[in-house]
JSON list of C-alpha atoms in Angstrom, two decimals:
[
{"chain": "A", "resi": 1, "resn": "ASP", "atom": "CA", "xyz": [0.35, 64.44, -17.93]},
{"chain": "A", "resi": 2, "resn": "ALA", "atom": "CA", "xyz": [3.76, 62.81, -17.57]},
{"chain": "A", "resi": 3, "resn": "ASP", "atom": "CA", "xyz": [6.70, 65.10, -16.83]},
{"chain": "A", "resi": 4, "resn": "VAL", "atom": "CA", "xyz": [8.94, 63.18, -19.26]},
{"chain": "A", "resi": 5, "resn": "THR", "atom": "CA", "xyz": [7.18, 61.88, -22.36]},
{"chain": "A", "resi": 6, "resn": "GLN", "atom": "CA", "xyz": [8.68, 59.44, -24.83]},
{"chain": "A", "resi": 7, "resn": "THR", "atom": "CA", "xyz": [7.30, 58.59, -28.25]},
{"chain": "A", "resi": 8, "resn": "PRO", "atom": "CA", "xyz": [6.66, 56.08, -29.60]},
{"chain": "A", "resi": 9, "resn": "ARG", "atom": "CA", "xyz": [6.15, 53.65, -26.70]},
{"chain": "A", "resi": 10, "resn": "ASN", "atom": "CA", "xyz": [6.69, 50.64, -28.93]},
{"chain": "A", "resi": 11, "resn": "ARG", "atom": "CA", "xyz": [8.30, 50.26, -32.35]},
{"chain": "A", "resi": 12, "resn": "ILE", "atom": "CA", "xyz": [9.06, 47.30, -34.55]},
{"chain": "A", "resi": 13, "resn": "THR", "atom": "CA", "xyz": [11.19, 47.90, -37.60]},
{"chain": "A", "resi": 14, "resn": "LYS", "atom": "CA", "xyz": [13.60, 46.21, -40.00]},
{"chain": "A", "resi": 15, "resn": "THR", "atom": "CA", "xyz": [17.36, 46.13, -40.21]},
{"chain": "A", "resi": 16, "resn": "GLY", "atom": "CA", "xyz": [18.78, 49.11, -42.07]},
{"chain": "A", "resi": 17, "resn": "LYS", "atom": "CA", "xyz": [15.90, 51.49, -41.38]},
{"chain": "A", "resi": 18, "resn": "ARG", "atom": "CA", "xyz": [16.39, 54.94, -39.87]},
{"chain": "A", "resi": 19, "resn": "ILE", "atom": "CA", "xyz": [14.53, 55.42, -36.60]},
{"chain": "A", "resi": 20, "resn": "MET", "atom": "CA", "xyz": [13.95, 58.44, -34.40]},
{"chain": "A", "resi": 21, "resn": "LEU", "atom": "CA", "xyz": [12.88, 58.27, -30.77]},
{"chain": "A", "resi": 22, "resn": "GLU", "atom": "CA", "xyz": [11.61, 61.46, -29.24]},
{"chain": "A", "resi": 23, "resn": "CYS", "atom": "CA", "xyz": [11.61, 62.83, -25.72]},
{"chain": "A", "resi": 24, "resn": "SER", "atom": "CA", "xyz": [9.96, 65.94, -24.34]},
{"chain": "A", "resi": 25, "resn": "GLN", "atom": "CA", "xyz": [9.85, 67.22, -20.78]},
{"chain": "A", "resi": 26, "resn": "THR", "atom": "CA", "xyz": [7.86, 69.72, -18.76]},
{"chain": "A", "resi": 27, "resn": "LYS", "atom": "CA", "xyz": [10.12, 69.64, -15.69]},
{"chain": "A", "resi": 28, "resn": "GLY", "atom": "CA", "xyz": [12.17, 72.63, -16.82]},
{"chain": "A", "resi": 29, "resn": "HIS", "atom": "CA", "xyz": [15.43, 70.72, -16.38]},
{"chain": "A", "resi": 30, "resn": "ASP", "atom": "CA", "xyz": [18.51, 71.64, -18.41]},
{"chain": "A", "resi": 31, "resn": "ARG", "atom": "CA", "xyz": [20.07, 68.19, -18.45]},
{"chain": "A", "resi": 32, "resn": "MET", "atom": "CA", "xyz": [18.74, 65.38, -20.61]},
{"chain": "A", "resi": 33, "resn": "TYR", "atom": "CA", "xyz": [19.97, 61.82, -21.11]},
{"chain": "A", "resi": 34, "resn": "TRP", "atom": "CA", "xyz": [19.37, 58.78, -23.33]},
{"chain": "A", "resi": 35, "resn": "TYR", "atom": "CA", "xyz": [19.90, 55.27, -21.92]},
{"chain": "A", "resi": 36, "resn": "ARG", "atom": "CA", "xyz": [19.30, 51.76, -23.13]},
{"chain": "A", "resi": 37, "resn": "GLN", "atom": "CA", "xyz": [18.30, 48.88, -20.88]},
{"chain": "A", "resi": 38, "resn": "ASP", "atom": "CA", "xyz": [18.97, 45.23, -21.72]},
{"chain": "A", "resi": 39, "resn": "PRO", "atom": "CA", "xyz": [17.93, 42.20, -19.63]},
{"chain": "A", "resi": 40, "resn": "GLY", "atom": "CA", "xyz": [20.48, 41.40, -16.93]},
{"chain": "A", "resi": 41, "resn": "LEU", "atom": "CA", "xyz": [22.46, 44.58, -17.53]},
{"chain": "A", "resi": 42, "resn": "GLY", "atom": "CA", "xyz": [22.40, 47.96, -15.86]},
{"chain": "A", "resi": 43, "resn": "LEU", "atom": "CA", "xyz": [21.23, 51.03, -17.71]},
{"chain": "A", "resi": 44, "resn": "ARG", "atom": "CA", "xyz": [23.88, 52.22, -20.14]},
{"chain": "A", "resi": 45, "resn": "LEU", "atom": "CA", "xyz": [24.30, 55.84, -21.16]},
{"chain": "A", "resi": 46, "resn": "ILE", "atom": "CA", "xyz": [24.16, 56.60, -24.89]},
{"chain": "A", "resi": 47, "resn": "TYR", "atom": "CA", "xyz": [24.30, 60.41, -25.03]},
{"chain": "A", "resi": 48, "resn": "TYR", "atom": "CA", "xyz": [23.71, 63.30, -22.67]},
{"chain": "A", "resi": 49, "resn": "SER", "atom": "CA", "xyz": [23.18, 67.03, -22.97]},
{"chain": "A", "resi": 50, "resn": "PHE", "atom": "CA", "xyz": [23.68, 69.66, -20.28]},
{"chain": "A", "resi": 51, "resn": "ASP", "atom": "CA", "xyz": [22.03, 72.42, -22.32]},
{"chain": "A", "resi": 52, "resn": "VAL", "atom": "CA", "xyz": [20.86, 73.10, -25.87]},
{"chain": "A", "resi": 53, "resn": "LYS", "atom": "CA", "xyz": [24.37, 73.73, -27.19]},
{"chain": "A", "resi": 54, "resn": "ASP", "atom": "CA", "xyz": [26.05, 70.91, -25.27]},
{"chain": "A", "resi": 55, "resn": "ILE", "atom": "CA", "xyz": [26.01, 67.29, -26.53]},
{"chain": "A", "resi": 56, "resn": "ASN", "atom": "CA", "xyz": [28.24, 64.55, -25.12]},
{"chain": "A", "resi": 57, "resn": "LYS", "atom": "CA", "xyz": [28.84, 60.91, -25.96]},
{"chain": "A", "resi": 58, "resn": "GLY", "atom": "CA", "xyz": [28.13, 58.34, -23.32]},
{"chain": "A", "resi": 59, "resn": "GLU", "atom": "CA", "xyz": [29.42, 54.83, -22.83]},
{"chain": "A", "resi": 60, "resn": "ILE", "atom": "CA", "xyz": [27.80, 53.33, -25.96]},
{"chain": "A", "resi": 61, "resn": "SER", "atom": "CA", "xyz": [27.27, 56.07, -28.56]},
{"chain": "A", "resi": 62, "resn": "ASP", "atom": "CA", "xyz": [28.37, 54.13, -31.66]},
{"chain": "A", "resi": 63, "resn": "GLY", "atom": "CA", "xyz": [25.48, 53.67, -34.09]},
{"chain": "A", "resi": 64, "resn": "TYR", "atom": "CA", "xyz": [23.42, 56.45, -32.46]},
{"chain": "A", "resi": 65, "resn": "SER", "atom": "CA", "xyz": [23.08, 60.20, -32.87]},
{"chain": "A", "resi": 66, "resn": "VAL", "atom": "CA", "xyz": [21.09, 62.84, -30.99]},
{"chain": "A", "resi": 67, "resn": "SER", "atom": "CA", "xyz": [19.60, 66.27, -31.47]},
{"chain": "A", "resi": 68, "resn": "ARG", "atom": "CA", "xyz": [18.67, 68.77, -28.75]},
{"chain": "A", "resi": 69, "resn": "GLN", "atom": "CA", "xyz": [16.05, 70.85, -30.52]},
{"chain": "A", "resi": 70, "resn": "ALA", "atom": "CA", "xyz": [15.09, 72.92, -27.48]},
{"chain": "A", "resi": 71, "resn": "GLN", "atom": "CA", "xyz": [15.52, 72.84, -23.72]},
{"chain": "A", "resi": 72, "resn": "ALA", "atom": "CA", "xyz": [12.52, 70.56, -23.52]},
{"chain": "A", "resi": 73, "resn": "LYS", "atom": "CA", "xyz": [13.22, 68.24, -26.47]},
{"chain": "A", "resi": 74, "resn": "PHE", "atom": "CA", "xyz": [15.94, 65.64, -27.02]},
{"chain": "A", "resi": 75, "resn": "SER", "atom": "CA", "xyz": [15.70, 63.05, -29.78]},
{"chain": "A", "resi": 76, "resn": "LEU", "atom": "CA", "xyz": [17.70, 59.89, -30.41]},
{"chain": "A", "resi": 77, "resn": "SER", "atom": "CA", "xyz": [18.31, 58.52, -33.91]},
{"chain": "A", "resi": 78, "resn": "LEU", "atom": "CA", "xyz": [19.47, 55.18, -35.15]},
{"chain": "A", "resi": 79, "resn": "GLU", "atom": "CA", "xyz": [20.78, 55.92, -38.66]},
{"chain": "A", "resi": 80, "resn": "SER", "atom": "CA", "xyz": [20.77, 52.31, -39.86]},
{"chain": "A", "resi": 81, "resn": "ALA", "atom": "CA", "xyz": [19.22, 50.00, -37.29]},
{"chain": "A", "resi": 82, "resn": "ILE", "atom": "CA", "xyz": [20.71, 46.60, -36.54]},
{"chain": "A", "resi": 83, "resn": "PRO", "atom": "CA", "xyz": [19.20, 43.73, -34.50]},
{"chain": "A", "resi": 84, "resn": "ASN", "atom": "CA", "xyz": [21.55, 44.18, -31.51]},
{"chain": "A", "resi": 85, "resn": "GLN", "atom": "CA", "xyz": [20.03, 47.61, -30.98]},
{"chain": "A", "resi": 86, "resn": "THR", "atom": "CA", "xyz": [16.84, 45.87, -29.89]},
{"chain": "A", "resi": 87, "resn": "ALA", "atom": "CA", "xyz": [16.33, 47.13, -26.34]},
{"chain": "A", "resi": 88, "resn": "LEU", "atom": "CA", "xyz": [14.30, 49.32, -24.03]},
{"chain": "A", "resi": 89, "resn": "TYR", "atom": "CA", "xyz": [15.28, 52.99, -24.42]},
{"chain": "A", "resi": 90, "resn": "PHE", "atom": "CA", "xyz": [14.82, 55.58, -21.70]},
{"chain": "A", "resi": 91, "resn": "CYS", "atom": "CA", "xyz": [15.05, 59.34, -21.69]},
{"chain": "A", "resi": 92, "resn": "ALA", "atom": "CA", "xyz": [15.83, 61.10, -18.41]},
{"chain": "A", "resi": 93, "resn": "THR", "atom": "CA", "xyz": [16.16, 64.67, -17.18]},
{"chain": "A", "resi": 94, "resn": "GLY", "atom": "CA", "xyz": [18.10, 66.24, -14.37]},
{"chain": "A", "resi": 95, "resn": "GLU", "atom": "CA", "xyz": [18.56, 69.56, -12.64]},
{"chain": "A", "resi": 96, "resn": "THR", "atom": "CA", "xyz": [21.71, 71.60, -12.79]},
{"chain": "A", "resi": 97, "resn": "GLY", "atom": "CA", "xyz": [23.26, 72.80, -9.57]},
{"chain": "A", "resi": 98, "resn": "GLY", "atom": "CA", "xyz": [24.36, 71.58, -6.18]},
{"chain": "A", "resi": 99, "resn": "ALA", "atom": "CA", "xyz": [27.37, 69.30, -6.41]},
{"chain": "A", "resi": 100, "resn": "GLY", "atom": "CA", "xyz": [26.17, 67.93, -9.74]},
{"chain": "A", "resi": 101, "resn": "ASN", "atom": "CA", "xyz": [24.57, 64.99, -7.99]},
{"chain": "A", "resi": 102, "resn": "GLN", "atom": "CA", "xyz": [20.90, 65.69, -8.49]},
{"chain": "A", "resi": 103, "resn": "PRO", "atom": "CA", "xyz": [18.69, 62.66, -9.20]},
{"chain": "A", "resi": 104, "resn": "GLN", "atom": "CA", "xyz": [17.54, 61.91, -12.73]},
{"chain": "A", "resi": 105, "resn": "HIS", "atom": "CA", "xyz": [13.86, 61.56, -13.67]},
{"chain": "A", "resi": 106, "resn": "PHE", "atom": "CA", "xyz": [12.81, 59.06, -16.31]},
{"chain": "A", "resi": 107, "resn": "GLY", "atom": "CA", "xyz": [10.16, 58.65, -18.97]},
{"chain": "A", "resi": 108, "resn": "ASP", "atom": "CA", "xyz": [8.34, 55.34, -19.39]},
{"chain": "A", "resi": 109, "resn": "GLY", "atom": "CA", "xyz": [10.55, 54.14, -22.21]},
{"chain": "A", "resi": 110, "resn": "THR", "atom": "CA", "xyz": [10.38, 53.03, -25.83]},
{"chain": "A", "resi": 111, "resn": "ARG", "atom": "CA", "xyz": [10.48, 49.31, -26.52]},
{"chain": "A", "resi": 112, "resn": "LEU", "atom": "CA", "xyz": [12.34, 48.95, -29.82]},
{"chain": "A", "resi": 113, "resn": "SER", "atom": "CA", "xyz": [12.54, 45.69, -31.78]},
{"chain": "A", "resi": 114, "resn": "ILE", "atom": "CA", "xyz": [14.69, 45.41, -34.90]},
{"chain": "A", "resi": 115, "resn": "LEU", "atom": "CA", "xyz": [14.05, 42.42, -37.10]},
{"chain": "B", "resi": 1, "resn": "GLU", "atom": "CA", "xyz": [37.35, 50.50, -12.87]},
{"chain": "B", "resi": 2, "resn": "ASP", "atom": "CA", "xyz": [34.16, 51.96, -11.38]},
{"chain": "B", "resi": 3, "resn": "GLN", "atom": "CA", "xyz": [31.63, 49.22, -10.78]},
{"chain": "B", "resi": 4, "resn": "VAL", "atom": "CA", "xyz": [28.25, 48.56, -9.14]},
{"chain": "B", "resi": 5, "resn": "THR", "atom": "CA", "xyz": [26.97, 45.08, -8.19]},
{"chain": "B", "resi": 6, "resn": "GLN", "atom": "CA", "xyz": [23.52, 44.36, -6.81]},
{"chain": "B", "resi": 7, "resn": "SER", "atom": "CA", "xyz": [22.51, 41.22, -4.95]},
{"chain": "B", "resi": 8, "resn": "PRO", "atom": "CA", "xyz": [20.52, 39.09, -4.96]},
{"chain": "B", "resi": 9, "resn": "GLU", "atom": "CA", "xyz": [19.29, 39.15, -8.57]},
{"chain": "B", "resi": 10, "resn": "ALA", "atom": "CA", "xyz": [15.84, 38.14, -7.36]},
{"chain": "B", "resi": 11, "resn": "LEU", "atom": "CA", "xyz": [14.19, 37.87, -3.97]},
{"chain": "B", "resi": 12, "resn": "ARG", "atom": "CA", "xyz": [10.86, 36.30, -3.10]},
{"chain": "B", "resi": 13, "resn": "LEU", "atom": "CA", "xyz": [9.31, 37.15, 0.27]},
{"chain": "B", "resi": 14, "resn": "GLN", "atom": "CA", "xyz": [6.05, 36.56, 2.02]},
{"chain": "B", "resi": 15, "resn": "GLU", "atom": "CA", "xyz": [4.02, 39.63, 2.89]},
{"chain": "B", "resi": 16, "resn": "GLY", "atom": "CA", "xyz": [5.34, 40.99, 6.18]},
{"chain": "B", "resi": 17, "resn": "GLU", "atom": "CA", "xyz": [8.73, 39.25, 5.89]},
{"chain": "B", "resi": 18, "resn": "SER", "atom": "CA", "xyz": [11.43, 41.93, 6.23]},
{"chain": "B", "resi": 19, "resn": "SER", "atom": "CA", "xyz": [14.70, 41.72, 4.30]},
{"chain": "B", "resi": 20, "resn": "SER", "atom": "CA", "xyz": [17.50, 43.75, 2.71]},
{"chain": "B", "resi": 21, "resn": "LEU", "atom": "CA", "xyz": [18.83, 44.34, -0.79]},
{"chain": "B", "resi": 22, "resn": "ASN", "atom": "CA", "xyz": [22.53, 45.00, -1.31]},
{"chain": "B", "resi": 23, "resn": "CYS", "atom": "CA", "xyz": [24.38, 47.40, -3.62]},
{"chain": "B", "resi": 24, "resn": "SER", "atom": "CA", "xyz": [28.19, 47.07, -3.56]},
{"chain": "B", "resi": 25, "resn": "TYR", "atom": "CA", "xyz": [30.23, 49.69, -5.34]},
{"chain": "B", "resi": 26, "resn": "THR", "atom": "CA", "xyz": [33.80, 50.49, -6.30]},
{"chain": "B", "resi": 27, "resn": "VAL", "atom": "CA", "xyz": [34.44, 54.08, -7.29]},
{"chain": "B", "resi": 28, "resn": "SER", "atom": "CA", "xyz": [37.29, 56.49, -6.88]},
{"chain": "B", "resi": 29, "resn": "GLY", "atom": "CA", "xyz": [35.42, 58.97, -4.71]},
{"chain": "B", "resi": 30, "resn": "LEU", "atom": "CA", "xyz": [31.65, 58.93, -4.25]},
{"chain": "B", "resi": 31, "resn": "ARG", "atom": "CA", "xyz": [29.59, 61.93, -5.31]},
{"chain": "B", "resi": 32, "resn": "GLY", "atom": "CA", "xyz": [26.25, 60.22, -4.65]},
{"chain": "B", "resi": 33, "resn": "LEU", "atom": "CA", "xyz": [24.44, 56.87, -4.52]},
{"chain": "B", "resi": 34, "resn": "PHE", "atom": "CA", "xyz": [20.90, 56.64, -5.85]},
{"chain": "B", "resi": 35, "resn": "TRP", "atom": "CA", "xyz": [18.12, 54.10, -5.33]},
{"chain": "B", "resi": 36, "resn": "TYR", "atom": "CA", "xyz": [15.29, 53.75, -7.84]},
{"chain": "B", "resi": 37, "resn": "ARG", "atom": "CA", "xyz": [12.23, 51.54, -8.14]},
{"chain": "B", "resi": 38, "resn": "GLN", "atom": "CA", "xyz": [11.14, 50.23, -11.55]},
{"chain": "B", "resi": 39, "resn": "ASP", "atom": "CA", "xyz": [7.74, 48.69, -12.25]},
{"chain": "B", "resi": 40, "resn": "PRO", "atom": "CA", "xyz": [7.12, 46.59, -15.39]},
{"chain": "B", "resi": 41, "resn": "GLY", "atom": "CA", "xyz": [6.53, 48.81, -18.43]},
{"chain": "B", "resi": 42, "resn": "LYS", "atom": "CA", "xyz": [7.64, 51.93, -16.56]},
{"chain": "B", "resi": 43, "resn": "GLY", "atom": "CA", "xyz": [10.75, 54.02, -16.19]},
{"chain": "B", "resi": 44, "resn": "PRO", "atom": "CA", "xyz": [12.81, 54.05, -13.01]},
{"chain": "B", "resi": 45, "resn": "GLU", "atom": "CA", "xyz": [11.26, 56.11, -10.22]},
{"chain": "B", "resi": 46, "resn": "PHE", "atom": "CA", "xyz": [13.62, 57.95, -7.88]},
{"chain": "B", "resi": 47, "resn": "LEU", "atom": "CA", "xyz": [13.59, 56.89, -4.23]},
{"chain": "B", "resi": 48, "resn": "PHE", "atom": "CA", "xyz": [16.68, 58.15, -2.37]},
{"chain": "B", "resi": 49, "resn": "THR", "atom": "CA", "xyz": [20.05, 59.82, -2.70]},
{"chain": "B", "resi": 50, "resn": "LEU", "atom": "CA", "xyz": [22.82, 59.09, -0.19]},
{"chain": "B", "resi": 51, "resn": "TYR", "atom": "CA", "xyz": [25.96, 61.21, -0.16]},
{"chain": "B", "resi": 52, "resn": "SER", "atom": "CA", "xyz": [28.27, 60.00, 2.60]},
{"chain": "B", "resi": 53, "resn": "ALA", "atom": "CA", "xyz": [28.99, 56.94, 4.75]},
{"chain": "B", "resi": 54, "resn": "GLY", "atom": "CA", "xyz": [26.69, 56.68, 7.75]},
{"chain": "B", "resi": 55, "resn": "GLU", "atom": "CA", "xyz": [23.81, 58.47, 6.08]},
{"chain": "B", "resi": 56, "resn": "GLU", "atom": "CA", "xyz": [20.32, 56.94, 6.21]},
{"chain": "B", "resi": 57, "resn": "LYS", "atom": "CA", "xyz": [17.08, 57.86, 4.43]},
{"chain": "B", "resi": 58, "resn": "GLU", "atom": "CA", "xyz": [13.57, 56.48, 5.03]},
{"chain": "B", "resi": 59, "resn": "LYS", "atom": "CA", "xyz": [10.33, 56.42, 3.09]},
{"chain": "B", "resi": 60, "resn": "GLU", "atom": "CA", "xyz": [7.36, 54.38, 4.28]},
{"chain": "B", "resi": 61, "resn": "ARG", "atom": "CA", "xyz": [8.58, 50.75, 4.56]},
{"chain": "B", "resi": 62, "resn": "LEU", "atom": "CA", "xyz": [11.94, 51.48, 2.90]},
{"chain": "B", "resi": 63, "resn": "LYS", "atom": "CA", "xyz": [15.18, 52.54, 4.56]},
{"chain": "B", "resi": 64, "resn": "ALA", "atom": "CA", "xyz": [18.44, 53.09, 2.71]},
{"chain": "B", "resi": 65, "resn": "THR", "atom": "CA", "xyz": [21.84, 53.05, 4.42]},
{"chain": "B", "resi": 66, "resn": "LEU", "atom": "CA", "xyz": [25.35, 53.72, 3.14]},
{"chain": "B", "resi": 67, "resn": "THR", "atom": "CA", "xyz": [28.87, 52.59, 4.07]},
{"chain": "B", "resi": 68, "resn": "LYS", "atom": "CA", "xyz": [32.13, 53.23, 2.22]},
{"chain": "B", "resi": 69, "resn": "LYS", "atom": "CA", "xyz": [31.71, 50.04, 0.17]},
{"chain": "B", "resi": 70, "resn": "GLU", "atom": "CA", "xyz": [28.00, 49.30, -0.02]},
{"chain": "B", "resi": 71, "resn": "SER", "atom": "CA", "xyz": [24.43, 50.42, 0.44]},
{"chain": "B", "resi": 72, "resn": "PHE", "atom": "CA", "xyz": [21.49, 48.46, 1.78]},
{"chain": "B", "resi": 73, "resn": "LEU", "atom": "CA", "xyz": [17.84, 48.94, 1.03]},
{"chain": "B", "resi": 74, "resn": "HIS", "atom": "CA", "xyz": [15.94, 47.55, 4.01]},
{"chain": "B", "resi": 75, "resn": "ILE", "atom": "CA", "xyz": [12.30, 46.64, 3.48]},
{"chain": "B", "resi": 76, "resn": "THR", "atom": "CA", "xyz": [10.24, 46.31, 6.65]},
{"chain": "B", "resi": 77, "resn": "ALA", "atom": "CA", "xyz": [6.98, 44.34, 6.66]},
{"chain": "B", "resi": 78, "resn": "PRO", "atom": "CA", "xyz": [6.63, 44.52, 2.87]},
{"chain": "B", "resi": 79, "resn": "LYS", "atom": "CA", "xyz": [3.31, 44.44, 1.05]},
{"chain": "B", "resi": 80, "resn": "PRO", "atom": "CA", "xyz": [2.56, 43.02, -2.43]},
{"chain": "B", "resi": 81, "resn": "GLU", "atom": "CA", "xyz": [2.62, 46.55, -3.86]},
{"chain": "B", "resi": 82, "resn": "ASP", "atom": "CA", "xyz": [6.31, 46.76, -2.95]},
{"chain": "B", "resi": 83, "resn": "SER", "atom": "CA", "xyz": [6.99, 44.18, -5.70]},
{"chain": "B", "resi": 84, "resn": "ALA", "atom": "CA", "xyz": [9.25, 45.81, -8.30]},
{"chain": "B", "resi": 85, "resn": "THR", "atom": "CA", "xyz": [12.82, 45.87, -9.54]},
{"chain": "B", "resi": 86, "resn": "TYR", "atom": "CA", "xyz": [15.05, 48.03, -7.36]},
{"chain": "B", "resi": 87, "resn": "LEU", "atom": "CA", "xyz": [17.98, 49.73, -9.07]},
{"chain": "B", "resi": 88, "resn": "CYS", "atom": "CA", "xyz": [21.10, 51.23, -7.55]},
{"chain": "B", "resi": 89, "resn": "ALA", "atom": "CA", "xyz": [23.32, 53.78, -9.29]},
{"chain": "B", "resi": 90, "resn": "VAL", "atom": "CA", "xyz": [26.53, 55.50, -8.26]},
{"chain": "B", "resi": 91, "resn": "GLN", "atom": "CA", "xyz": [28.02, 58.79, -9.33]},
{"chain": "B", "resi": 92, "resn": "ALA", "atom": "CA", "xyz": [31.77, 59.10, -8.98]},
{"chain": "B", "resi": 93, "resn": "ASP", "atom": "CA", "xyz": [33.71, 62.28, -8.30]},
{"chain": "B", "resi": 94, "resn": "SER", "atom": "CA", "xyz": [35.57, 61.77, -11.59]},
{"chain": "B", "resi": 95, "resn": "ASN", "atom": "CA", "xyz": [32.54, 62.43, -13.85]},
{"chain": "B", "resi": 96, "resn": "TYR", "atom": "CA", "xyz": [28.84, 63.17, -13.91]},
{"chain": "B", "resi": 97, "resn": "GLN", "atom": "CA", "xyz": [27.71, 59.89, -15.45]},
{"chain": "B", "resi": 98, "resn": "LEU", "atom": "CA", "xyz": [25.83, 57.34, -13.37]},
{"chain": "B", "resi": 99, "resn": "ILE", "atom": "CA", "xyz": [27.05, 53.75, -13.12]},
{"chain": "B", "resi": 100, "resn": "TRP", "atom": "CA", "xyz": [24.09, 51.41, -12.75]},
{"chain": "B", "resi": 101, "resn": "GLY", "atom": "CA", "xyz": [23.68, 48.01, -11.16]},
{"chain": "B", "resi": 102, "resn": "ALA", "atom": "CA", "xyz": [21.59, 45.35, -12.92]},
{"chain": "B", "resi": 103, "resn": "GLY", "atom": "CA", "xyz": [18.88, 45.52, -10.26]},
{"chain": "B", "resi": 104, "resn": "THR", "atom": "CA", "xyz": [17.15, 43.22, -7.77]},
{"chain": "B", "resi": 105, "resn": "LYS", "atom": "CA", "xyz": [13.72, 41.90, -8.68]},
{"chain": "B", "resi": 106, "resn": "LEU", "atom": "CA", "xyz": [11.63, 41.80, -5.52]},
{"chain": "B", "resi": 107, "resn": "ILE", "atom": "CA", "xyz": [8.44, 39.72, -5.37]},
{"chain": "B", "resi": 108, "resn": "ILE", "atom": "CA", "xyz": [6.18, 39.94, -2.33]},
{"chain": "B", "resi": 109, "resn": "LYS", "atom": "CA", "xyz": [3.62, 37.16, -2.10]},
{"chain": "B", "resi": 110, "resn": "PRO", "atom": "CA", "xyz": [0.33, 37.75, -0.25]}
]
């Protein structure tokens, strides 16, 4: 089984719909992240969480919200989807400790299309 | 402004033809530089972390090096299974967020 699992893997929906993407992990990491990936651009951070009670906005949080339901679960919501949110979405986890420069570990992504 | 630039955007090589991928960065203090491999339909897979200029890391046909301005990912005698997009990310001292390059798509032809 994958250490970082994202559901669904693919989703097509319409403008204005509410969408939730889910992420669960078995790595036991405290830190979790949501990114989006667009062609020709680097990964961009949407939200991150260093533990269950800690939620932080990333570079592009507008139009998104998150919930950290447990150490192992971190979900991303689009309250009212718009076409420019069409992208590949990745969840990642990371360990706490050291100098804060531990590598992140990624799920296989959700391909989201908004018509 | 913190920035990461990868070059070239795409690279086509014959099997066995060695080459290098470049990751240039501008950050106010480097906490770490990360290399990842991404296959189509998959998430990025961690390869290496480099922390200071002069450091080198190796794994099979891959070797990553770091200077104060850039990192190179050297690929020696590549095989078709090395075909993937290679991503570079930098973490600055000023915060914990990673700054990502757009990646280099590497294609190795048999």
